[in-house]
Amino acid sequence: MPLGEKYGWDKSESRYCGVETEFHDNIPQLLAFNLSNGGFDFVLAPLMNPTYRPSLLEKDGGVVSVLPFAGSDLVLSPSQWSSHVVGKISSWIDLDSEDETLRMDSEITLKQEIAWANHLSLQACLLPCPKGASCANYARCVNQILQGLNNMQLWLRIPLLKAEEDSTDVTSTNLIDSWEQWNSFRLLCEHHHQLAVALDILSCLPSPNSLGRWFGESVRAAIINTDAFVTNARGYPCLSKRYQKLIDGFFNHSIQIVISGKSVHIIPGASADSAVTHLEKNTESPIPKNPLRPYLDYIAYLFQRMDPLTEQQRFELGYRDFLQAPLQPLMDNLEAQTYETFEKDATKYKQYEMAISKALVERVPEGATVTTVLMVVGAGRGPLVRASLQAAEETGRKVIVYAVEKNPNAVVTLHSLVKLEGWEDIVTIVSCDMRHWDAPQKADILVSELLGSFGDNELSPECLDGAQRFLKQDGISIPSSYTSYIQPVTASKLYNDVKSHKDLVHFETAYVVKLHNIAKLAPSQPVFTFTHPNYTSQKSNNRYKKLKFELANDTGSAMVHGFAGYFDAELYKDVHLSIEPSTATPKMFSWFSIFFPLRTPIQIRPGSPLEVHFWRCSGPSKVWYEWSVSSPTLSPIHNSNGRSYWVGL
């Protein structure tokens, strides 16, 4: 039973906690001791007797003896095998050994054990950590196996090693980086989506920046050794603040926790010896208390004290790391459900209302009888019309409003809204594309909601440039400017999701996505800025920007799978809307980030800058982005001439 349910805590997205065990030929008894008695959700257990070696196997009349697996498949039901057992491949295996006998034994055994695990329909198997600097043959065999695997995942065990010396010299040979070991292995296996990581958490931790890389990788489990626990005042196991923060991160990224090792705390009523004796002798006596239960209880305590999901987080849960094509509201008419989703974002419209109020107050002196002409271009179903009228009421300013909307279906709703609210004398509805409308008079304030996840990717510049002709020379545009931002990210899941389409088009498409299982490798930097109204001589909305990103020295190497994109918009003066991480508007959910993938992921190292090029291009009927990396290695220019992804004018 998951942690949240087990401990009576009503929280969605509960987590699982397993335990690593030694080989035992009575799997039902092993489960009873660790699940029924110990409270764990699954066991990470060897499937084969560790003394087995193919080269030592005796043959009788040319028939190979029965392999020493832990019981037949009939000792558990298929659902029990699937939900309660993760197979642990024999740890002695070394497929890159100089000893040919050991190497051959290892290859045969690896294939036998995984074939058996696949037969049992296990969800996952734990592969032992590579033994030396080279893992080419190990990776070759695993890659072969992955090609014929059904749905089972293979977790490669990687110890989370700390640098031997606290050296800032990134060229030092004394620095150990276990990420490099994982990266070499997954590159040899071609980023296979069924190959994942099980991190071995030991008694020391790398730097926070180094740890942060792993949250963008396909980490499925964190194996925490009992040696990593310290003792609290009551004699029970607990973890230091750094470990607690790391565990919280694992919970947030749906990484399963596994307790490993023997109890190293003397707790009243728990006897490790009696537990071992019970399992070794297969006794029928009452099962003693599991000595690792206090470690599970502490992990459960850490889970229980987490803040419950907010309403916004619950809304976003189903969108996490889910690739969506960006909206094209200029080319397509939005559906009612899409309008309804965005209209629920009270924070966004409150910011608009504040901006309009500030503009009205600064434009019309207190007590003046002037009527302000306000035009809402791209009015949708009317939320900005409502925000404009509320701003007028709050500031005591008189306004007339033109609501311009090209979607004929939304216009129907606008007419109903105006009639329902009694706005007939104040609001004029215009069913027209703003770029083609001949306004009867000039506007004092032009209000629009045309921003996309990258600021300009829903063609706000082109639309507002077209609408600028009916704005007074001293008129105000809300928003008055917006800037796009990018940052390099490790995003293994997103990369594999794009890769699964097996074509160029998807690698050259920008996606809207609620980023979650990613690692942000450097602070974001500004890309393109647009200002409205635009009275400069430079009317082109084409742009080009070259950016340089650097990793912090204590991060270690990392893999860039693509770029996360954001925007920051100045609505009016100091009133902003932002999804850029350092300035993000709290409790606003109308925009998720945008993701620009790379066809081939690029490895970067501290001290070796990542140079990126971004272009915004346009033609008679479309606008598109192109992007490329020029250092540390060259990538192709993605989406040349908008061949794969574009926004229709």
mmCIF file of N, CA, C and O in Angstrom, residues 7-83:
data_model
loop_
_atom_site.group_PDB
_atom_site.id
_atom_site.type_symbol
_atom_site.label_atom_id
_atom_site.label_comp_id
_atom_site.label_asym_id
_atom_site.label_seq_id
_atom_site.Cartn_x
_atom_site.Cartn_y
_atom_site.Cartn_z
ATOM 1 N N TYR A 7 -0.529 5.406 5.736
ATOM 2 C CA TYR A 7 -0.444 6.164 6.973
ATOM 3 C C TYR A 7 -1.613 7.130 7.129
ATOM 4 O O TYR A 7 -1.532 8.131 7.824
ATOM 5 N N GLY A 8 -2.711 6.827 6.424
ATOM 6 C CA GLY A 8 -3.947 7.560 6.639
ATOM 7 C C GLY A 8 -3.899 9.002 6.212
ATOM 8 O O GLY A 8 -4.612 9.849 6.777
ATOM 9 N N TRP A 9 -3.093 9.310 5.219
ATOM 10 C CA TRP A 9 -2.970 10.705 4.787
ATOM 11 C C TRP A 9 -3.596 10.867 3.417
ATOM 12 O O TRP A 9 -3.247 10.163 2.477
ATOM 13 N N ASP A 10 -4.523 11.769 3.308
ATOM 14 C CA ASP A 10 -5.256 11.951 2.053
ATOM 15 C C ASP A 10 -4.474 12.863 1.126
ATOM 16 O O ASP A 10 -4.633 14.069 1.127
ATOM 17 N N LYS A 11 -3.577 12.268 0.378
ATOM 18 C CA LYS A 11 -2.829 13.050 -0.605
ATOM 19 C C LYS A 11 -2.733 12.271 -1.901
ATOM 20 O O LYS A 11 -2.421 11.088 -1.886
ATOM 21 N N SER A 12 -3.041 12.939 -3.010
ATOM 22 C CA SER A 12 -2.952 12.262 -4.298
ATOM 23 C C SER A 12 -1.486 12.039 -4.653
ATOM 24 O O SER A 12 -0.585 12.596 -4.028
ATOM 25 N N GLU A 13 -1.286 11.207 -5.666
ATOM 26 C CA GLU A 13 0.067 10.897 -6.129
ATOM 27 C C GLU A 13 0.934 10.347 -4.997
ATOM 28 O O GLU A 13 2.028 10.836 -4.733
ATOM 29 N N SER A 14 0.438 9.350 -4.306
ATOM 30 C CA SER A 14 1.202 8.736 -3.234
ATOM 31 C C SER A 14 2.450 8.059 -3.795
ATOM 32 O O SER A 14 2.559 7.847 -4.990
ATOM 33 N N ARG A 15 3.379 7.705 -2.921
ATOM 34 C CA ARG A 15 4.644 7.130 -3.346
ATOM 35 C C ARG A 15 4.813 5.719 -2.773
ATOM 36 O O ARG A 15 4.165 5.340 -1.807
ATOM 37 N N TYR A 16 5.761 4.973 -3.354
ATOM 38 C CA TYR A 16 6.017 3.606 -2.925
ATOM 39 C C TYR A 16 7.401 3.509 -2.296
ATOM 40 O O TYR A 16 8.320 4.228 -2.679
ATOM 41 N N CYS A 17 7.524 2.595 -1.342
ATOM 42 C CA CYS A 17 8.817 2.381 -0.687
ATOM 43 C C CYS A 17 9.099 0.888 -0.650
ATOM 44 O O CYS A 17 8.277 0.092 -0.168
ATOM 45 N N GLY A 18 10.257 0.505 -1.175
ATOM 46 C CA GLY A 18 10.650 -0.897 -1.220
ATOM 47 C C GLY A 18 11.831 -1.179 -0.320
ATOM 48 O O GLY A 18 12.367 -0.285 0.341
ATOM 49 N N VAL A 19 12.252 -2.430 -0.317
ATOM 50 C CA VAL A 19 13.396 -2.833 0.498
ATOM 51 C C VAL A 19 14.265 -3.782 -0.327
ATOM 52 O O VAL A 19 13.765 -4.654 -1.032
ATOM 53 N N GLU A 20 15.581 -3.599 -0.242
ATOM 54 C CA GLU A 20 16.522 -4.483 -0.931
ATOM 55 C C GLU A 20 16.818 -5.673 -0.039
ATOM 56 O O GLU A 20 17.125 -5.507 1.152
ATOM 57 N N THR A 21 16.733 -6.864 -0.593
ATOM 58 C CA THR A 21 16.935 -8.078 0.200
ATOM 59 C C THR A 21 18.061 -8.927 -0.380
ATOM 60 O O THR A 21 18.497 -8.721 -1.511
ATOM 61 N N GLU A 22 18.478 -9.902 0.394
ATOM 62 C CA GLU A 22 19.421 -10.911 -0.088
ATOM 63 C C GLU A 22 18.634 -11.994 -0.830
ATOM 64 O O GLU A 22 17.401 -12.043 -0.784
ATOM 65 N N PHE A 23 19.363 -12.904 -1.487
ATOM 66 C CA PHE A 23 18.705 -14.016 -2.178
ATOM 67 C C PHE A 23 18.009 -14.919 -1.169
ATOM 68 O O PHE A 23 18.549 -15.235 -0.107
ATOM 69 N N HIS A 24 16.788 -15.318 -1.516
ATOM 70 C CA HIS A 24 16.056 -16.257 -0.673
ATOM 71 C C HIS A 24 15.224 -17.146 -1.577
ATOM 72 O O HIS A 24 14.524 -16.655 -2.468
ATOM 73 N N ASP A 25 15.312 -18.467 -1.379
ATOM 74 C CA ASP A 25 14.630 -19.377 -2.301
ATOM 75 C C ASP A 25 13.147 -19.547 -1.995
ATOM 76 O O ASP A 25 12.446 -20.275 -2.696
ATOM 77 N N ASN A 26 12.668 -18.867 -0.932
ATOM 78 C CA ASN A 26 11.244 -18.902 -0.607
ATOM 79 C C ASN A 26 10.683 -17.485 -0.756
ATOM 80 O O ASN A 26 10.617 -16.725 0.204
ATOM 81 N N ILE A 27 10.311 -17.145 -1.975
ATOM 82 C CA ILE A 27 9.840 -15.796 -2.264
ATOM 83 C C ILE A 27 8.567 -15.434 -1.481
ATOM 84 O O ILE A 27 8.462 -14.325 -0.947
ATOM 85 N N PRO A 28 7.567 -16.333 -1.357
ATOM 86 C CA PRO A 28 6.377 -15.972 -0.566
ATOM 87 C C PRO A 28 6.724 -15.593 0.869
ATOM 88 O O PRO A 28 6.149 -14.651 1.427
ATOM 89 N N GLN A 29 7.666 -16.335 1.480
ATOM 90 C CA GLN A 29 8.061 -16.003 2.850
ATOM 91 C C GLN A 29 8.799 -14.659 2.887
ATOM 92 O O GLN A 29 8.620 -13.863 3.814
ATOM 93 N N LEU A 30 9.604 -14.399 1.878
ATOM 94 C CA LEU A 30 10.318 -13.120 1.794
ATOM 95 C C LEU A 30 9.327 -11.963 1.713
ATOM 96 O O LEU A 30 9.502 -10.931 2.374
ATOM 97 N N LEU A 31 8.278 -12.137 0.911
ATOM 98 C CA LEU A 31 7.258 -11.092 0.806
ATOM 99 C C LEU A 31 6.502 -10.926 2.115
ATOM 100 O O LEU A 31 6.216 -9.797 2.536
ATOM 101 N N ALA A 32 6.161 -12.028 2.769
ATOM 102 C CA ALA A 32 5.421 -11.949 4.025
ATOM 103 C C ALA A 32 6.216 -11.171 5.078
ATOM 104 O O ALA A 32 5.672 -10.333 5.807
ATOM 105 N N PHE A 33 7.521 -11.445 5.134
ATOM 106 C CA PHE A 33 8.360 -10.787 6.139
ATOM 107 C C PHE A 33 8.527 -9.292 5.864
ATOM 108 O O PHE A 33 8.508 -8.468 6.772
ATOM 109 N N ASN A 34 8.660 -8.935 4.589
ATOM 110 C CA ASN A 34 8.966 -7.541 4.262
ATOM 111 C C ASN A 34 7.743 -6.697 3.910
ATOM 112 O O ASN A 34 7.767 -5.476 4.086
ATOM 113 N N LEU A 35 6.678 -7.324 3.420
ATOM 114 C CA LEU A 35 5.484 -6.565 3.051
ATOM 115 C C LEU A 35 4.441 -6.627 4.159
ATOM 116 O O LEU A 35 4.100 -5.605 4.756
ATOM 117 N N SER A 36 3.968 -7.840 4.470
ATOM 118 C CA SER A 36 2.934 -7.968 5.501
ATOM 119 C C SER A 36 3.451 -7.525 6.860
ATOM 120 O O SER A 36 2.785 -6.796 7.598
ATOM 121 N N ASN A 37 4.661 -7.968 7.188
ATOM 122 C CA ASN A 37 5.220 -7.663 8.496
ATOM 123 C C ASN A 37 6.012 -6.356 8.514
ATOM 124 O O ASN A 37 5.946 -5.594 9.478
ATOM 125 N N GLY A 38 6.732 -6.088 7.431
ATOM 126 C CA GLY A 38 7.600 -4.912 7.416
ATOM 127 C C GLY A 38 6.927 -3.643 6.941
ATOM 128 O O GLY A 38 7.403 -2.538 7.210
ATOM 129 N N GLY A 39 5.810 -3.790 6.184
ATOM 130 C CA GLY A 39 5.094 -2.603 5.721
ATOM 131 C C GLY A 39 5.585 -2.050 4.402
ATOM 132 O O GLY A 39 5.052 -1.040 3.920
ATOM 133 N N PHE A 40 6.590 -2.687 3.790
ATOM 134 C CA PHE A 40 7.102 -2.198 2.513
ATOM 135 C C PHE A 40 6.136 -2.550 1.380
ATOM 136 O O PHE A 40 5.280 -3.430 1.514
ATOM 137 N N ASP A 41 6.277 -1.855 0.262
ATOM 138 C CA ASP A 41 5.386 -2.065 -0.880
ATOM 139 C C ASP A 41 5.925 -3.105 -1.856
ATOM 140 O O ASP A 41 5.158 -3.744 -2.571
ATOM 141 N N PHE A 42 7.238 -3.246 -1.924
ATOM 142 C CA PHE A 42 7.821 -4.229 -2.836
ATOM 143 C C PHE A 42 9.212 -4.609 -2.352
ATOM 144 O O PHE A 42 9.797 -3.918 -1.497
ATOM 145 N N VAL A 43 9.721 -5.725 -2.872
ATOM 146 C CA VAL A 43 11.088 -6.134 -2.552
ATOM 147 C C VAL A 43 11.938 -6.006 -3.803
ATOM 148 O O VAL A 43 11.469 -6.228 -4.925
ATOM 149 N N LEU A 44 13.180 -5.617 -3.600
ATOM 150 C CA LEU A 44 14.190 -5.604 -4.650
ATOM 151 C C LEU A 44 15.052 -6.830 -4.383
ATOM 152 O O LEU A 44 15.943 -6.801 -3.530
ATOM 153 N N ALA A 45 14.743 -7.941 -5.052
ATOM 154 C CA ALA A 45 15.287 -9.233 -4.650
ATOM 155 C C ALA A 45 16.017 -9.928 -5.787
ATOM 156 O O ALA A 45 15.560 -9.897 -6.936
ATOM 157 N N PRO A 46 17.160 -10.591 -5.477
ATOM 158 C CA PRO A 46 17.843 -11.406 -6.494
ATOM 159 C C PRO A 46 16.930 -12.537 -6.959
ATOM 160 O O PRO A 46 16.195 -13.132 -6.165
ATOM 161 N N LEU A 47 16.989 -12.827 -8.227
ATOM 162 C CA LEU A 47 16.160 -13.889 -8.799
ATOM 163 C C LEU A 47 16.892 -15.218 -8.855
ATOM 164 O O LEU A 47 16.270 -16.274 -8.942
ATOM 165 N N MET A 48 18.222 -15.158 -8.834
ATOM 166 C CA MET A 48 19.022 -16.376 -9.021
ATOM 167 C C MET A 48 20.038 -16.517 -7.890
ATOM 168 O O MET A 48 20.563 -15.518 -7.383
ATOM 169 N N ASN A 49 20.290 -17.770 -7.527
ATOM 170 C CA ASN A 49 21.279 -18.057 -6.493
ATOM 171 C C ASN A 49 22.629 -17.441 -6.882
ATOM 172 O O ASN A 49 23.133 -17.690 -7.985
ATOM 173 N N PRO A 50 23.224 -16.604 -6.002
ATOM 174 C CA PRO A 50 24.467 -15.896 -6.364
ATOM 175 C C PRO A 50 25.674 -16.811 -6.568
ATOM 176 O O PRO A 50 26.693 -16.368 -7.109
ATOM 177 N N THR A 51 25.570 -18.072 -6.163
ATOM 178 C CA THR A 51 26.705 -18.995 -6.367
ATOM 179 C C THR A 51 26.715 -19.581 -7.771
ATOM 180 O O THR A 51 27.694 -20.222 -8.170
ATOM 181 N N TYR A 52 25.668 -19.354 -8.532
ATOM 182 C CA TYR A 52 25.553 -19.945 -9.874
ATOM 183 C C TYR A 52 26.562 -19.334 -10.837
ATOM 184 O O TYR A 52 26.720 -18.116 -10.905
ATOM 185 N N ARG A 53 27.262 -20.221 -11.583
ATOM 186 C CA ARG A 53 28.121 -19.797 -12.684
ATOM 187 C C ARG A 53 27.917 -20.800 -13.829
ATOM 188 O O ARG A 53 28.082 -22.012 -13.625
ATOM 189 N N PRO A 54 27.598 -20.336 -15.011
ATOM 190 C CA PRO A 54 27.391 -21.263 -16.132
ATOM 191 C C PRO A 54 28.587 -22.174 -16.385
ATOM 192 O O PRO A 54 28.415 -23.353 -16.717
ATOM 193 N N SER A 55 29.797 -21.644 -16.223
ATOM 194 C CA SER A 55 30.992 -22.439 -16.531
ATOM 195 C C SER A 55 31.204 -23.575 -15.539
ATOM 196 O O SER A 55 31.949 -24.520 -15.813
ATOM 197 N N LEU A 56 30.555 -23.491 -14.366
ATOM 198 C CA LEU A 56 30.702 -24.544 -13.354
ATOM 199 C C LEU A 56 29.539 -25.522 -13.374
ATOM 200 O O LEU A 56 29.517 -26.480 -12.599
ATOM 201 N N LEU A 57 28.567 -25.249 -14.229
ATOM 202 C CA LEU A 57 27.360 -26.069 -14.256
ATOM 203 C C LEU A 57 27.663 -27.462 -14.796
ATOM 204 O O LEU A 57 28.251 -27.608 -15.871
ATOM 205 N N GLU A 58 27.267 -28.461 -14.042
ATOM 206 C CA GLU A 58 27.485 -29.838 -14.479
ATOM 207 C C GLU A 58 26.416 -30.236 -15.486
ATOM 208 O O GLU A 58 25.258 -29.855 -15.369
ATOM 209 N N LYS A 59 26.829 -30.988 -16.478
ATOM 210 C CA LYS A 59 25.889 -31.472 -17.482
ATOM 211 C C LYS A 59 25.702 -32.976 -17.315
ATOM 212 O O LYS A 59 26.662 -33.711 -17.100
ATOM 213 N N ASP A 60 24.478 -33.367 -17.415
ATOM 214 C CA ASP A 60 24.143 -34.782 -17.257
ATOM 215 C C ASP A 60 23.551 -35.294 -18.561
ATOM 216 O O ASP A 60 22.417 -34.994 -18.893
ATOM 217 N N GLY A 61 24.343 -36.062 -19.283
ATOM 218 C CA GLY A 61 23.864 -36.594 -20.555
ATOM 219 C C GLY A 61 23.573 -35.513 -21.574
ATOM 220 O O GLY A 61 22.704 -35.669 -22.423
ATOM 221 N N GLY A 62 24.291 -34.380 -21.465
ATOM 222 C CA GLY A 62 24.108 -33.299 -22.428
ATOM 223 C C GLY A 62 22.937 -32.395 -22.124
ATOM 224 O O GLY A 62 22.673 -31.459 -22.859
ATOM 225 N N VAL A 63 22.204 -32.677 -21.028
ATOM 226 C CA VAL A 63 21.059 -31.835 -20.665
ATOM 227 C C VAL A 63 21.478 -30.902 -19.532
ATOM 228 O O VAL A 63 21.964 -31.351 -18.497
ATOM 229 N N VAL A 64 21.280 -29.604 -19.719
ATOM 230 C CA VAL A 64 21.670 -28.631 -18.706
ATOM 231 C C VAL A 64 20.726 -28.729 -17.510
ATOM 232 O O VAL A 64 19.506 -28.875 -17.670
ATOM 233 N N SER A 65 21.292 -28.679 -16.311
ATOM 234 C CA SER A 65 20.482 -28.740 -15.098
ATOM 235 C C SER A 65 19.543 -27.540 -15.008
ATOM 236 O O SER A 65 19.756 -26.518 -15.647
ATOM 237 N N VAL A 66 18.527 -27.671 -14.159
ATOM 238 C CA VAL A 66 17.558 -26.589 -13.952
ATOM 239 C C VAL A 66 18.272 -25.388 -13.332
ATOM 240 O O VAL A 66 19.053 -25.528 -12.383
ATOM 241 N N LEU A 67 18.016 -24.228 -13.860
ATOM 242 C CA LEU A 67 18.659 -23.017 -13.346
ATOM 243 C C LEU A 67 18.178 -22.717 -11.925
ATOM 244 O O LEU A 67 16.991 -22.892 -11.619
ATOM 245 N N PRO A 68 19.092 -22.268 -11.051
ATOM 246 C CA PRO A 68 18.747 -22.075 -9.628
ATOM 247 C C PRO A 68 18.011 -20.756 -9.360
ATOM 248 O O PRO A 68 18.493 -19.884 -8.634
ATOM 249 N N PHE A 69 16.820 -20.611 -9.953
ATOM 250 C CA PHE A 69 16.006 -19.435 -9.672
ATOM 251 C C PHE A 69 15.288 -19.605 -8.333
ATOM 252 O O PHE A 69 15.150 -20.720 -7.821
ATOM 253 N N ALA A 70 14.792 -18.509 -7.793
ATOM 254 C CA ALA A 70 14.116 -18.518 -6.490
ATOM 255 C C ALA A 70 12.679 -18.998 -6.647
ATOM 256 O O ALA A 70 11.737 -18.223 -6.611
ATOM 257 N N GLY A 71 12.499 -20.293 -6.835
ATOM 258 C CA GLY A 71 11.161 -20.851 -6.958
ATOM 259 C C GLY A 71 10.603 -20.698 -8.355
ATOM 260 O O GLY A 71 11.118 -19.950 -9.186
ATOM 261 N N SER A 72 9.534 -21.408 -8.631
ATOM 262 C CA SER A 72 8.912 -21.342 -9.950
ATOM 263 C C SER A 72 8.019 -20.121 -10.055
ATOM 264 O O SER A 72 7.763 -19.427 -9.066
ATOM 265 N N ASP A 73 7.507 -19.884 -11.250
ATOM 266 C CA ASP A 73 6.612 -18.746 -11.431
ATOM 267 C C ASP A 73 5.277 -18.954 -10.723
ATOM 268 O O ASP A 73 4.506 -18.011 -10.546
ATOM 269 N N LEU A 74 5.006 -20.193 -10.284
ATOM 270 C CA LEU A 74 3.713 -20.496 -9.668
ATOM 271 C C LEU A 74 3.650 -20.140 -8.185
ATOM 272 O O LEU A 74 2.573 -20.181 -7.589
ATOM 273 N N VAL A 75 4.780 -19.815 -7.577
ATOM 274 C CA VAL A 75 4.760 -19.532 -6.128
ATOM 275 C C VAL A 75 4.051 -18.214 -5.824
ATOM 276 O O VAL A 75 3.644 -17.979 -4.681
ATOM 277 N N LEU A 76 3.928 -17.340 -6.826
ATOM 278 C CA LEU A 76 3.159 -16.099 -6.686
ATOM 279 C C LEU A 76 2.226 -15.976 -7.874
ATOM 280 O O LEU A 76 2.480 -16.545 -8.941
ATOM 281 N N SER A 77 1.170 -15.216 -7.710
ATOM 282 C CA SER A 77 0.282 -14.937 -8.840
ATOM 283 C C SER A 77 0.965 -13.925 -9.757
ATOM 284 O O SER A 77 1.866 -13.191 -9.319
ATOM 285 N N PRO A 78 0.575 -13.850 -11.024
ATOM 286 C CA PRO A 78 1.176 -12.856 -11.929
ATOM 287 C C PRO A 78 1.091 -11.427 -11.396
ATOM 288 O O PRO A 78 2.046 -10.655 -11.539
ATOM 289 N N SER A 79 -0.025 -11.069 -10.773
ATOM 290 C CA SER A 79 -0.163 -9.708 -10.244
ATOM 291 C C SER A 79 0.786 -9.464 -9.081
ATOM 292 O O SER A 79 1.282 -8.351 -8.896
ATOM 293 N N GLN A 80 1.060 -10.513 -8.271
ATOM 294 C CA GLN A 80 2.015 -10.362 -7.166
ATOM 295 C C GLN A 80 3.435 -10.169 -7.691
ATOM 296 O O GLN A 80 4.188 -9.332 -7.186
ATOM 297 N N TRP A 81 3.808 -10.981 -8.677
ATOM 298 C CA TRP A 81 5.141 -10.785 -9.280
ATOM 299 C C TRP A 81 5.265 -9.362 -9.814
ATOM 300 O O TRP A 81 6.271 -8.679 -9.594
ATOM 301 N N SER A 82 4.245 -8.909 -10.520
ATOM 302 C CA SER A 82 4.295 -7.613 -11.189
ATOM 303 C C SER A 82 4.333 -6.442 -10.214
ATOM 304 O O SER A 82 5.072 -5.475 -10.418
ATOM 305 N N SER A 83 3.551 -6.520 -9.145
ATOM 306 C CA SER A 83 3.416 -5.357 -8.262
ATOM 307 C C SER A 83 4.322 -5.380 -7.044
ATOM 308 O O SER A 83 4.561 -4.334 -6.434
#
